[in-house]
PDB file of C-alpha atoms and ligand atoms in Angstrom:
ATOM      1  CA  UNK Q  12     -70.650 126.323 190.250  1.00 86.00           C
ATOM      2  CA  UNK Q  13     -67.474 124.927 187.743  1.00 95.00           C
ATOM      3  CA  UNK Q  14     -64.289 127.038 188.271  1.00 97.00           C
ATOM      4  CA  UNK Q  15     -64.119 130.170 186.054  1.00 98.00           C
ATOM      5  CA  UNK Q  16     -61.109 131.782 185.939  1.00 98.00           C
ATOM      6  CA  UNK Q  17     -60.846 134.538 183.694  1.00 98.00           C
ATOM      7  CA  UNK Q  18     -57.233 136.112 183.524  1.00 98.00           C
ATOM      8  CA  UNK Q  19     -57.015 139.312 181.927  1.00 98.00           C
ATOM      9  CA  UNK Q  20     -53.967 140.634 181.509  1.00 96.00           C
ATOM     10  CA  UNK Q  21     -52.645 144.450 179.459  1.00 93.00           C
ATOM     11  CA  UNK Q  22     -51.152 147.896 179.720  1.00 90.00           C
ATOM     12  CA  UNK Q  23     -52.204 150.590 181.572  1.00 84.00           C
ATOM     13  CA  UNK Q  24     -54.883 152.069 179.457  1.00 81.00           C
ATOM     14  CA  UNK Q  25     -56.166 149.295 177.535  1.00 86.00           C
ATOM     15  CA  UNK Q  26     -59.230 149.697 179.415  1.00 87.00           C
ATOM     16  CA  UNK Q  27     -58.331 146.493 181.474  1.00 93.00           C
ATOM     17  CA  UNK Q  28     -60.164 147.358 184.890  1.00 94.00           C
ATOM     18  CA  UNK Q  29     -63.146 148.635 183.932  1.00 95.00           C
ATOM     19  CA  UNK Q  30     -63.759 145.862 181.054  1.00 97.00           C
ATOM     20  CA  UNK Q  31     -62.409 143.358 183.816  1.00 98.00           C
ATOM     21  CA  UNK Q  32     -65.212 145.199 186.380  1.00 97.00           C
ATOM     22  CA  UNK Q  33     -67.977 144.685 184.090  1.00 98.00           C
ATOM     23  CA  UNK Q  34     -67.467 141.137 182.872  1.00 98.00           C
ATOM     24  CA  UNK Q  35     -66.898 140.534 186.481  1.00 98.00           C
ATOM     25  CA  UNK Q  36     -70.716 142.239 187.303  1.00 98.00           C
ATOM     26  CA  UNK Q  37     -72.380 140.349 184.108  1.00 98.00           C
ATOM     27  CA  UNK Q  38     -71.154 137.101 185.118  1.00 97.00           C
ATOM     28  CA  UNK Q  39     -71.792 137.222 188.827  1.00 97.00           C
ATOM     29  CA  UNK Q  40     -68.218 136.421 189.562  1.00 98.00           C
ATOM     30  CA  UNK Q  41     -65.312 137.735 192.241  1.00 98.00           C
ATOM     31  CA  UNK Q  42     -63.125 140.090 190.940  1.00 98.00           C
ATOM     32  CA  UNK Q  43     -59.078 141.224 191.692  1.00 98.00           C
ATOM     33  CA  UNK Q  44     -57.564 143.725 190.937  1.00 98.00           C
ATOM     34  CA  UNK Q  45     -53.750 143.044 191.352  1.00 98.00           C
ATOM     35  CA  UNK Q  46     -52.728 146.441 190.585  1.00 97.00           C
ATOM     36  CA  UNK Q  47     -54.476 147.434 193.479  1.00 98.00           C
ATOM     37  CA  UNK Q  48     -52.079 144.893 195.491  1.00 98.00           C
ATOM     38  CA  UNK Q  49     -48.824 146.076 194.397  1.00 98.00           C
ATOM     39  CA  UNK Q  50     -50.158 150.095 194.217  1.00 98.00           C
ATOM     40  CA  UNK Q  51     -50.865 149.163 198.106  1.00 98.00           C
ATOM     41  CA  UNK Q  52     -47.608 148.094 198.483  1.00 98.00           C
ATOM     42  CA  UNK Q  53     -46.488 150.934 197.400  1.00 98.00           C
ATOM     43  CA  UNK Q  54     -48.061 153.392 199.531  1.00 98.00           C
ATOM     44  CA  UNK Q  55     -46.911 151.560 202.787  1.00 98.00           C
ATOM     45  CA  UNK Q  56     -44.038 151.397 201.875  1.00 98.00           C
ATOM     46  CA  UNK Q  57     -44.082 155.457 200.871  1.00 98.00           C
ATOM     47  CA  UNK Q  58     -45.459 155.573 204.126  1.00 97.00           C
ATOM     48  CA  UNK Q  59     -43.112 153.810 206.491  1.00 97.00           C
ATOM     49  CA  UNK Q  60     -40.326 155.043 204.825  1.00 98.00           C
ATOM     50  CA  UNK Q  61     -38.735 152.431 203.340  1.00 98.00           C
ATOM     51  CA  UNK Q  62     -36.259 152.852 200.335  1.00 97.00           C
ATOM     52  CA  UNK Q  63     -37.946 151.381 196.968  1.00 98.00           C
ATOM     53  CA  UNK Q  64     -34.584 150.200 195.634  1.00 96.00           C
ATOM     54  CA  UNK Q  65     -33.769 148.230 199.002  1.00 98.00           C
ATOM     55  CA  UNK Q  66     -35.170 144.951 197.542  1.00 98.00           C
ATOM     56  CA  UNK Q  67     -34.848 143.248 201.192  1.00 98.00           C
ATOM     57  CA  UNK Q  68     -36.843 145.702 202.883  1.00 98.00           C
ATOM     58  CA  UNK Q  69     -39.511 145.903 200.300  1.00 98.00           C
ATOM     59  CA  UNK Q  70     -39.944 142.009 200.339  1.00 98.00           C
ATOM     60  CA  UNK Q  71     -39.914 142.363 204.017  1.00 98.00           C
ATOM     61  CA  UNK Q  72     -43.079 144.858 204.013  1.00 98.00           C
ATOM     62  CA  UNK Q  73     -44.818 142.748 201.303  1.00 98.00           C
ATOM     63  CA  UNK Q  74     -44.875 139.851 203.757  1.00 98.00           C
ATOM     64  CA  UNK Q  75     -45.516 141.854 206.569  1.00 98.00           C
ATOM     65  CA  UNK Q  76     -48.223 143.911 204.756  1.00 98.00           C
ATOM     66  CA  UNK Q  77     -51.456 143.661 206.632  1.00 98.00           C
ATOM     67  CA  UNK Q  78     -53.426 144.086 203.487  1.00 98.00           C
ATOM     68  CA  UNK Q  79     -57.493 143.834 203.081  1.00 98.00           C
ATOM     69  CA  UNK Q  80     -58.879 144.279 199.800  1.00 98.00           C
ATOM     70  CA  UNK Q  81     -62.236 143.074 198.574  1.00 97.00           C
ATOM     71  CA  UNK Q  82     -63.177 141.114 195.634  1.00 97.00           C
ATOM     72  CA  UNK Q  83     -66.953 142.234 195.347  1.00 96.00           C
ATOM     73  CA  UNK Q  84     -67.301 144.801 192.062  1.00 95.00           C
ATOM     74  CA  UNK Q  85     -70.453 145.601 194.480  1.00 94.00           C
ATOM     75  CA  UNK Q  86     -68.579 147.663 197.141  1.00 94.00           C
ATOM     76  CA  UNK Q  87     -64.818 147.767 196.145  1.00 95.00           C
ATOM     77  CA  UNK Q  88     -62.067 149.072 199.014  1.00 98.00           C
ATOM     78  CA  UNK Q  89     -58.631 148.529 199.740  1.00 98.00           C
ATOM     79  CA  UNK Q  90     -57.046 148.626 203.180  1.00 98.00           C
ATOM     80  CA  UNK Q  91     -53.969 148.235 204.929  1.00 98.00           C
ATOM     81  CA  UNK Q  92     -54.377 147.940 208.405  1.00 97.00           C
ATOM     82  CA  UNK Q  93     -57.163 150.110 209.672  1.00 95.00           C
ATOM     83  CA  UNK Q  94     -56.516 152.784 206.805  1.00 98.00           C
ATOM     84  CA  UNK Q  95     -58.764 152.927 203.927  1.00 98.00           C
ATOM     85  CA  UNK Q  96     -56.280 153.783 201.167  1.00 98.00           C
ATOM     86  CA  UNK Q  97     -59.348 153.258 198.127  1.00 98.00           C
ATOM     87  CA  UNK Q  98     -58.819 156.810 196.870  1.00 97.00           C
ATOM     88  CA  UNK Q  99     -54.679 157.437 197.659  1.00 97.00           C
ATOM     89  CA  UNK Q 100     -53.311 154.437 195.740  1.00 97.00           C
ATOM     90  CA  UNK Q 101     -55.046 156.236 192.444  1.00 94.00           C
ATOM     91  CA  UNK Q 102     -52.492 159.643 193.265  1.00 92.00           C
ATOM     92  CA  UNK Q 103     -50.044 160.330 190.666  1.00 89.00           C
ATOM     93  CA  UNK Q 104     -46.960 159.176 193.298  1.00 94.00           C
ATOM     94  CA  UNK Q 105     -48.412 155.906 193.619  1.00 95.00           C
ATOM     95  CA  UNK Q 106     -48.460 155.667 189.945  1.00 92.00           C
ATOM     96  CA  UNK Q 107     -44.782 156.790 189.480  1.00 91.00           C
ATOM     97  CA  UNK Q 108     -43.328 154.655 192.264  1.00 96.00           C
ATOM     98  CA  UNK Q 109     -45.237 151.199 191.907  1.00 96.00           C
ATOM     99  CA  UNK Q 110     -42.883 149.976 189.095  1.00 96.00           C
ATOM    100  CA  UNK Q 111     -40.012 150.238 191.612  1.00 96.00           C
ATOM    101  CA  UNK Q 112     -41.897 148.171 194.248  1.00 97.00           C
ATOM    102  CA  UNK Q 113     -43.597 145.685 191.208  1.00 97.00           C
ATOM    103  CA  UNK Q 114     -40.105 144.801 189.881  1.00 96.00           C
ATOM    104  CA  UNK Q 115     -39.278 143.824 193.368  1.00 97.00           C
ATOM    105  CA  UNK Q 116     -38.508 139.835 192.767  1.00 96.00           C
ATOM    106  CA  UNK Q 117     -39.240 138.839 196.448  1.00 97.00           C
ATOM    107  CA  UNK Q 118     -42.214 140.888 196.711  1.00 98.00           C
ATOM    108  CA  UNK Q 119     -44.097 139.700 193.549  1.00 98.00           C
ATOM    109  CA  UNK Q 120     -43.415 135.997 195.025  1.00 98.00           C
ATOM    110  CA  UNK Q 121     -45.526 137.183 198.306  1.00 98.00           C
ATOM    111  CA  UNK Q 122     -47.932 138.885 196.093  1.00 98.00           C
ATOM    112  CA  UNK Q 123     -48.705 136.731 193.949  1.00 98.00           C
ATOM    113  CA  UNK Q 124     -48.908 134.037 196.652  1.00 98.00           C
ATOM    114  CA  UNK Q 125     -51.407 135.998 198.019  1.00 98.00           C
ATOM    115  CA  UNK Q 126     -53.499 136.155 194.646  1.00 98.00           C
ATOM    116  CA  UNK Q 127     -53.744 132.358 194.533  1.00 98.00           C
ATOM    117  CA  UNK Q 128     -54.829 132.414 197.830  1.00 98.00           C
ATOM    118  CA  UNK Q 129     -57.784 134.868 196.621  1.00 98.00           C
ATOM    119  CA  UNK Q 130     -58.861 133.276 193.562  1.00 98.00           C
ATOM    120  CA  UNK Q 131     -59.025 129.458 195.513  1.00 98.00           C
ATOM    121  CA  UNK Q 132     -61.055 131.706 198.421  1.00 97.00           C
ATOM    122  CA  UNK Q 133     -63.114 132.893 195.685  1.00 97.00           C
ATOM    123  CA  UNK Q 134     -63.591 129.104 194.769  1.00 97.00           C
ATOM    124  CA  UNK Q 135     -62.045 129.708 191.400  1.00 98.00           C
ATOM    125  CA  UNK Q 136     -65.268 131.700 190.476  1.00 98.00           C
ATOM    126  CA  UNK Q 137     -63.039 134.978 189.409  1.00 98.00           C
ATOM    127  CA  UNK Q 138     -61.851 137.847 186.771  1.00 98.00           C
ATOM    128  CA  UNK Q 139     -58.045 138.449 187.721  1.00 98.00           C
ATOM    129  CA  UNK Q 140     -56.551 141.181 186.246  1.00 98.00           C
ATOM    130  CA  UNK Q 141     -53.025 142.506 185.986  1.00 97.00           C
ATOM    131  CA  UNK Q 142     -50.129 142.559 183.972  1.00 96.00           C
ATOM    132  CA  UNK Q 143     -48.836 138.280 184.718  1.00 97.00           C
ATOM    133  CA  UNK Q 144     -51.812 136.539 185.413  1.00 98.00           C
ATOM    134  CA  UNK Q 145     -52.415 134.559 181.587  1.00 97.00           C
ATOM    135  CA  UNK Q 146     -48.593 133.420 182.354  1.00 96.00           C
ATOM    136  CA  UNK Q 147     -47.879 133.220 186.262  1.00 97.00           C
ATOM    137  CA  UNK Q 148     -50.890 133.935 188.557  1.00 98.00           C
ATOM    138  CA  UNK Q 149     -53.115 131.630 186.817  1.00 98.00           C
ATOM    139  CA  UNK Q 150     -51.993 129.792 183.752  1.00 97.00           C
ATOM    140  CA  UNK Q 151     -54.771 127.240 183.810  1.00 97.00           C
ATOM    141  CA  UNK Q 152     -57.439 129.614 183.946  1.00 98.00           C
ATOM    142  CA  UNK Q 153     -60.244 128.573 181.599  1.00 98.00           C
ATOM    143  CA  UNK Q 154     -60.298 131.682 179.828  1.00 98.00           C
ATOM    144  CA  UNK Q 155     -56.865 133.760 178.937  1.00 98.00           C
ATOM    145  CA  UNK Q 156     -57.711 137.026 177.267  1.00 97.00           C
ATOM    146  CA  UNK Q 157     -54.490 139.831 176.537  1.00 97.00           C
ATOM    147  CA  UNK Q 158     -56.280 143.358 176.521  1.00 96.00           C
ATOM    148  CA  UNK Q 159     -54.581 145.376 174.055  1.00 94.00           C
ATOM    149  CA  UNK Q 160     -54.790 148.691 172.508  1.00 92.00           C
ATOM    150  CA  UNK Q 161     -52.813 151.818 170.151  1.00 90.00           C
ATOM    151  CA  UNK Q 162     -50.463 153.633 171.910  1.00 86.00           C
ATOM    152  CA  UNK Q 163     -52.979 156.780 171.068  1.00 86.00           C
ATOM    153  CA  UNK Q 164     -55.817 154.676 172.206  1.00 87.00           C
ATOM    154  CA  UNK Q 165     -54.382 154.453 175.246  1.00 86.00           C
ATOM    155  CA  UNK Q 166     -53.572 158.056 176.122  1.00 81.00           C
ATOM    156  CA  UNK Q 167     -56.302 159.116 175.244  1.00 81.00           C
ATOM    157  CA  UNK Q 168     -58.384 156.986 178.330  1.00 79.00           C
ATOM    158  CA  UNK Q 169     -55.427 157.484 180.474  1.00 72.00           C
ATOM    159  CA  UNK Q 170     -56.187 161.390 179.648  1.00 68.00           C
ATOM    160  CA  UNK Q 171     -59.871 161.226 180.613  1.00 67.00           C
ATOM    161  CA  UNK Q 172     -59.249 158.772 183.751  1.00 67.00           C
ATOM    162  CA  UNK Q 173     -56.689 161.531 185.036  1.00 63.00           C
ATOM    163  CA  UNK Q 174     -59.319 164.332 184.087  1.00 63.00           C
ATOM    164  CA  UNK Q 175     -56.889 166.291 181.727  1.00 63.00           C
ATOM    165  CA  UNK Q 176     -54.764 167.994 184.354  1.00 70.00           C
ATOM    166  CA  UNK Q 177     -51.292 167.020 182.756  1.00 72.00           C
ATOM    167  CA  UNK Q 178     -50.369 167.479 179.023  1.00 78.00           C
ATOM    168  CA  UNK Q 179     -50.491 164.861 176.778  1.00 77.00           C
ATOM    169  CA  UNK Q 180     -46.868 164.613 176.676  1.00 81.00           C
ATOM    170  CA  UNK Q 181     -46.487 164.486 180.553  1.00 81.00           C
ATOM    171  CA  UNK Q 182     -49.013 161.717 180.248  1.00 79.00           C
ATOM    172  CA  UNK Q 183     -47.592 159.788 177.242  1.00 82.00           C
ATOM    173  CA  UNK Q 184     -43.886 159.578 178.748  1.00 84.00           C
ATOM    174  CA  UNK Q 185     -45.480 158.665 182.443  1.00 84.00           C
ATOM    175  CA  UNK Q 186     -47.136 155.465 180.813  1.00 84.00           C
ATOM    176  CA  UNK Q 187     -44.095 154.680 178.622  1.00 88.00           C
ATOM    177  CA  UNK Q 188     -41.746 154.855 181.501  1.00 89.00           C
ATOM    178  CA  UNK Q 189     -44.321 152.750 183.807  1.00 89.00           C
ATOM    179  CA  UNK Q 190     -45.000 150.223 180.818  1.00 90.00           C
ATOM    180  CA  UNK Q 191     -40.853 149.709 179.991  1.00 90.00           C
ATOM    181  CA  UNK Q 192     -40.064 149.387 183.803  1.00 92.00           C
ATOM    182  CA  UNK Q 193     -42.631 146.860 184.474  1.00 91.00           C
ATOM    183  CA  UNK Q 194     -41.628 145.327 180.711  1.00 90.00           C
ATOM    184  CA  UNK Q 195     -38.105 144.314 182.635  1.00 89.00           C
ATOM    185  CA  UNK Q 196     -40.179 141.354 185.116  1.00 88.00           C
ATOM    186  CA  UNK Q 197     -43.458 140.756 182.905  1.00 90.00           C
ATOM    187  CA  UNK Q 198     -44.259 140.191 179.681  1.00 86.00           C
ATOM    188  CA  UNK Q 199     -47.913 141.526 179.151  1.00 85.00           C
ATOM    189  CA  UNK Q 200     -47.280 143.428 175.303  1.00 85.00           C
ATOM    190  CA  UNK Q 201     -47.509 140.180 173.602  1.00 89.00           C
ATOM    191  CA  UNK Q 202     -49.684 137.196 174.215  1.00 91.00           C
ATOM    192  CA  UNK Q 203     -48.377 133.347 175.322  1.00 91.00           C
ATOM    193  CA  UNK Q 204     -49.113 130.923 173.713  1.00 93.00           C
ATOM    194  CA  UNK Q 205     -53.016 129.890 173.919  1.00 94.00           C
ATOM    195  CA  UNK Q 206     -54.166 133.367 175.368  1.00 97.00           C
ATOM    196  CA  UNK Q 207     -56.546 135.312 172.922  1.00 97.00           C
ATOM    197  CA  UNK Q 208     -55.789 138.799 171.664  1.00 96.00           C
ATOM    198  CA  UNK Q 209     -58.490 141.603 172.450  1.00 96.00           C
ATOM    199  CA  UNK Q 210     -57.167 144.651 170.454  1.00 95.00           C
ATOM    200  CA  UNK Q 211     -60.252 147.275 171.591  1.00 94.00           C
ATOM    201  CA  UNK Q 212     -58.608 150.634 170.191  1.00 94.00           C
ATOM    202  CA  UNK Q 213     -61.510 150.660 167.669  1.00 94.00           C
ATOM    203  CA  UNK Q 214     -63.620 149.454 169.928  1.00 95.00           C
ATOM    204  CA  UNK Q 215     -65.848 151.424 172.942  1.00 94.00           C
ATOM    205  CA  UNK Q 216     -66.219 149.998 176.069  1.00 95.00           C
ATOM    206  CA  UNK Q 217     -69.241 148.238 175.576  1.00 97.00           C
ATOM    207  CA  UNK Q 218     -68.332 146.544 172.603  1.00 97.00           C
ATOM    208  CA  UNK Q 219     -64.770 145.671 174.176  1.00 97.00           C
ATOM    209  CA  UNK Q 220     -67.000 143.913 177.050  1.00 98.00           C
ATOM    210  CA  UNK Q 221     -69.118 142.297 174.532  1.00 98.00           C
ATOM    211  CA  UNK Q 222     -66.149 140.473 172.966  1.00 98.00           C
ATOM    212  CA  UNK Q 223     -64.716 139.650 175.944  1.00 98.00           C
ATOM    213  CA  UNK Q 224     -67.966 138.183 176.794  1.00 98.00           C
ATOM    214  CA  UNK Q 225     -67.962 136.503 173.893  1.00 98.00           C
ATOM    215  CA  UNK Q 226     -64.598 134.970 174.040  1.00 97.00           C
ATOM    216  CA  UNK Q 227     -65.655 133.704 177.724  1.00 97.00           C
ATOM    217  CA  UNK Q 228     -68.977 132.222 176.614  1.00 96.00           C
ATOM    218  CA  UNK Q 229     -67.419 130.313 173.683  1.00 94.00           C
ATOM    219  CA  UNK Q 230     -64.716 129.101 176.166  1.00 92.00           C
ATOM    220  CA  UNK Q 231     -67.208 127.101 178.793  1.00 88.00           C
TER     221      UNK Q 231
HETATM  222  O1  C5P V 318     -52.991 147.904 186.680  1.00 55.71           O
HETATM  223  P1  C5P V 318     -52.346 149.064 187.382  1.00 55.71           P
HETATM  224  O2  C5P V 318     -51.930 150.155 186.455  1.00 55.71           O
HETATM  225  O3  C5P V 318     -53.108 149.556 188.566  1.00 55.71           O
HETATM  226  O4  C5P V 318     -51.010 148.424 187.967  1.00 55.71           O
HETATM  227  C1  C5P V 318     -50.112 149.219 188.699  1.00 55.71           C
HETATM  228  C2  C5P V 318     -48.707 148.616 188.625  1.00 55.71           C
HETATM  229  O5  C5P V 318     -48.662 147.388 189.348  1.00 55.71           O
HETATM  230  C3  C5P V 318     -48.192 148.272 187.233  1.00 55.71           C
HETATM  231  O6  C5P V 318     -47.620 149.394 186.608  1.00 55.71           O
HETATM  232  C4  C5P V 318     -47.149 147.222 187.550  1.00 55.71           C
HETATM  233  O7  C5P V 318     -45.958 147.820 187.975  1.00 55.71           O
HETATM  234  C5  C5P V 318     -47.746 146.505 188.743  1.00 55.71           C
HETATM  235  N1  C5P V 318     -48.426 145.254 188.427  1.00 55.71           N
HETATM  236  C6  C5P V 318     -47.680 144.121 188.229  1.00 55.71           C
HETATM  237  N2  C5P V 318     -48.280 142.916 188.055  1.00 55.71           N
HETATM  238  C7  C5P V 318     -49.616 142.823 188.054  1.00 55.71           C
HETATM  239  C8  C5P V 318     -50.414 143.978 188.218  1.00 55.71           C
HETATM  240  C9  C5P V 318     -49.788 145.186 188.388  1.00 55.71           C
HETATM  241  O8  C5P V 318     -46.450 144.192 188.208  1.00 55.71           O
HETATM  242  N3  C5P V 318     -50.190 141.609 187.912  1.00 55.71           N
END
């Protein structure tokens, strides 16, 4: 088939995965998940001890990183190495440390090297989603789509994805603090030029997907 490359880009909590999942599953089409790249960065570098804030080291282990991740929304897995790390790049000190790695210059060059690579294996039949993919992963996507939702909107899914183990407040200054860092290197609050708005905080996940959908059907 024609390319399709639909970049979806947002904060943590605008419901960006699992809207990105399903368009992915109703289109037939490849999906990444680019969080998943730099949250697997993240735990090898947790794991072989390197220092986040040595920027040197970090790039070193992003282009050393043996990294395997699929782009089926079939069977999804991510592993490094032989170790399928799926379930541990979800944990709470993933979540804390991945801004540290993500606003690692060097390493989002490898990384996002390595996304290209995936969406021209995926002969450009792919949802990409992240936090710089309308702007730096994949500009000339056909469709460009910025996820957005309230601040309360937000917590409130990150609440339910976590299973309400944490207060609200833990929760709500965890996503600020993850949201500013990665703010410094990307800018995914505001939309560039030519990349459509989704703003789903009244809207439930089926409706979101139905606009975004919509938004790709009107595009090809
Ligand atoms: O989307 P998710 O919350 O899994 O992303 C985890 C982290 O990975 C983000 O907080 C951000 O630091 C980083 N990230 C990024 N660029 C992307 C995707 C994710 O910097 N395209």
């Amino acid at each position: 088939g024609k390319p399709l490359v639909v970049a979806i880009d947002g904060p943590s909590g605008s419901g960006k995965s699992s809207v990105s999942r399903e368009v992915a599953r109703r289109l037939g089409l490849a999906y990444l998940d680019t969080g998943a790249m730099y949250r697997a960065l993240t735990w090898h570098c947790l794991a072989s001890g390197v220092e986040l804030d040595d920027a040197v080291a970090v790039e070193a282990s992003a282009r050393a990183l043996k990294l395997e991740q699929s782009t089926s929304v079939e069977h999804e897995f991510v592993k490094v190495g032989d170790l399928d790390i799926t379930e541990q790049i979800r944990e709470p000190a993933i979540s804390s440390a991945v801004s540290a790695v993500a606003t690692t210059l060097g390493a989002r060059t490898e990384l996002v090297r390595r996304q290209r690579e995936a969406i021209t294996h995926a002969a450009k039949r792919m949802v990409v989603e992240g936090r710089d993919i309308t702007t730096v992963v994949a500009p000339t996507a056909e469709v460009r789509l910025l996820l957005t939702a309230s601040e309360e909107a937000r917590m409130a899914r990150r609440g339910m994805q976590l299973g309400g183990t944490q207060t609200a407040e833990q929760l709500t200054s965890q996503v600020l603090a993850r949201d500013a860092q990665d703010s410094t290197v990307v800018e995914f609050q505001r939309a560039a030029d030519g990349v459509v708005t989704v703003d789903s905080s009244d809207l439930d996940f089926e409706q979101t997907v139905a606009v975004v959908l919509r938004v790709v059907l009107e595009a090809v």
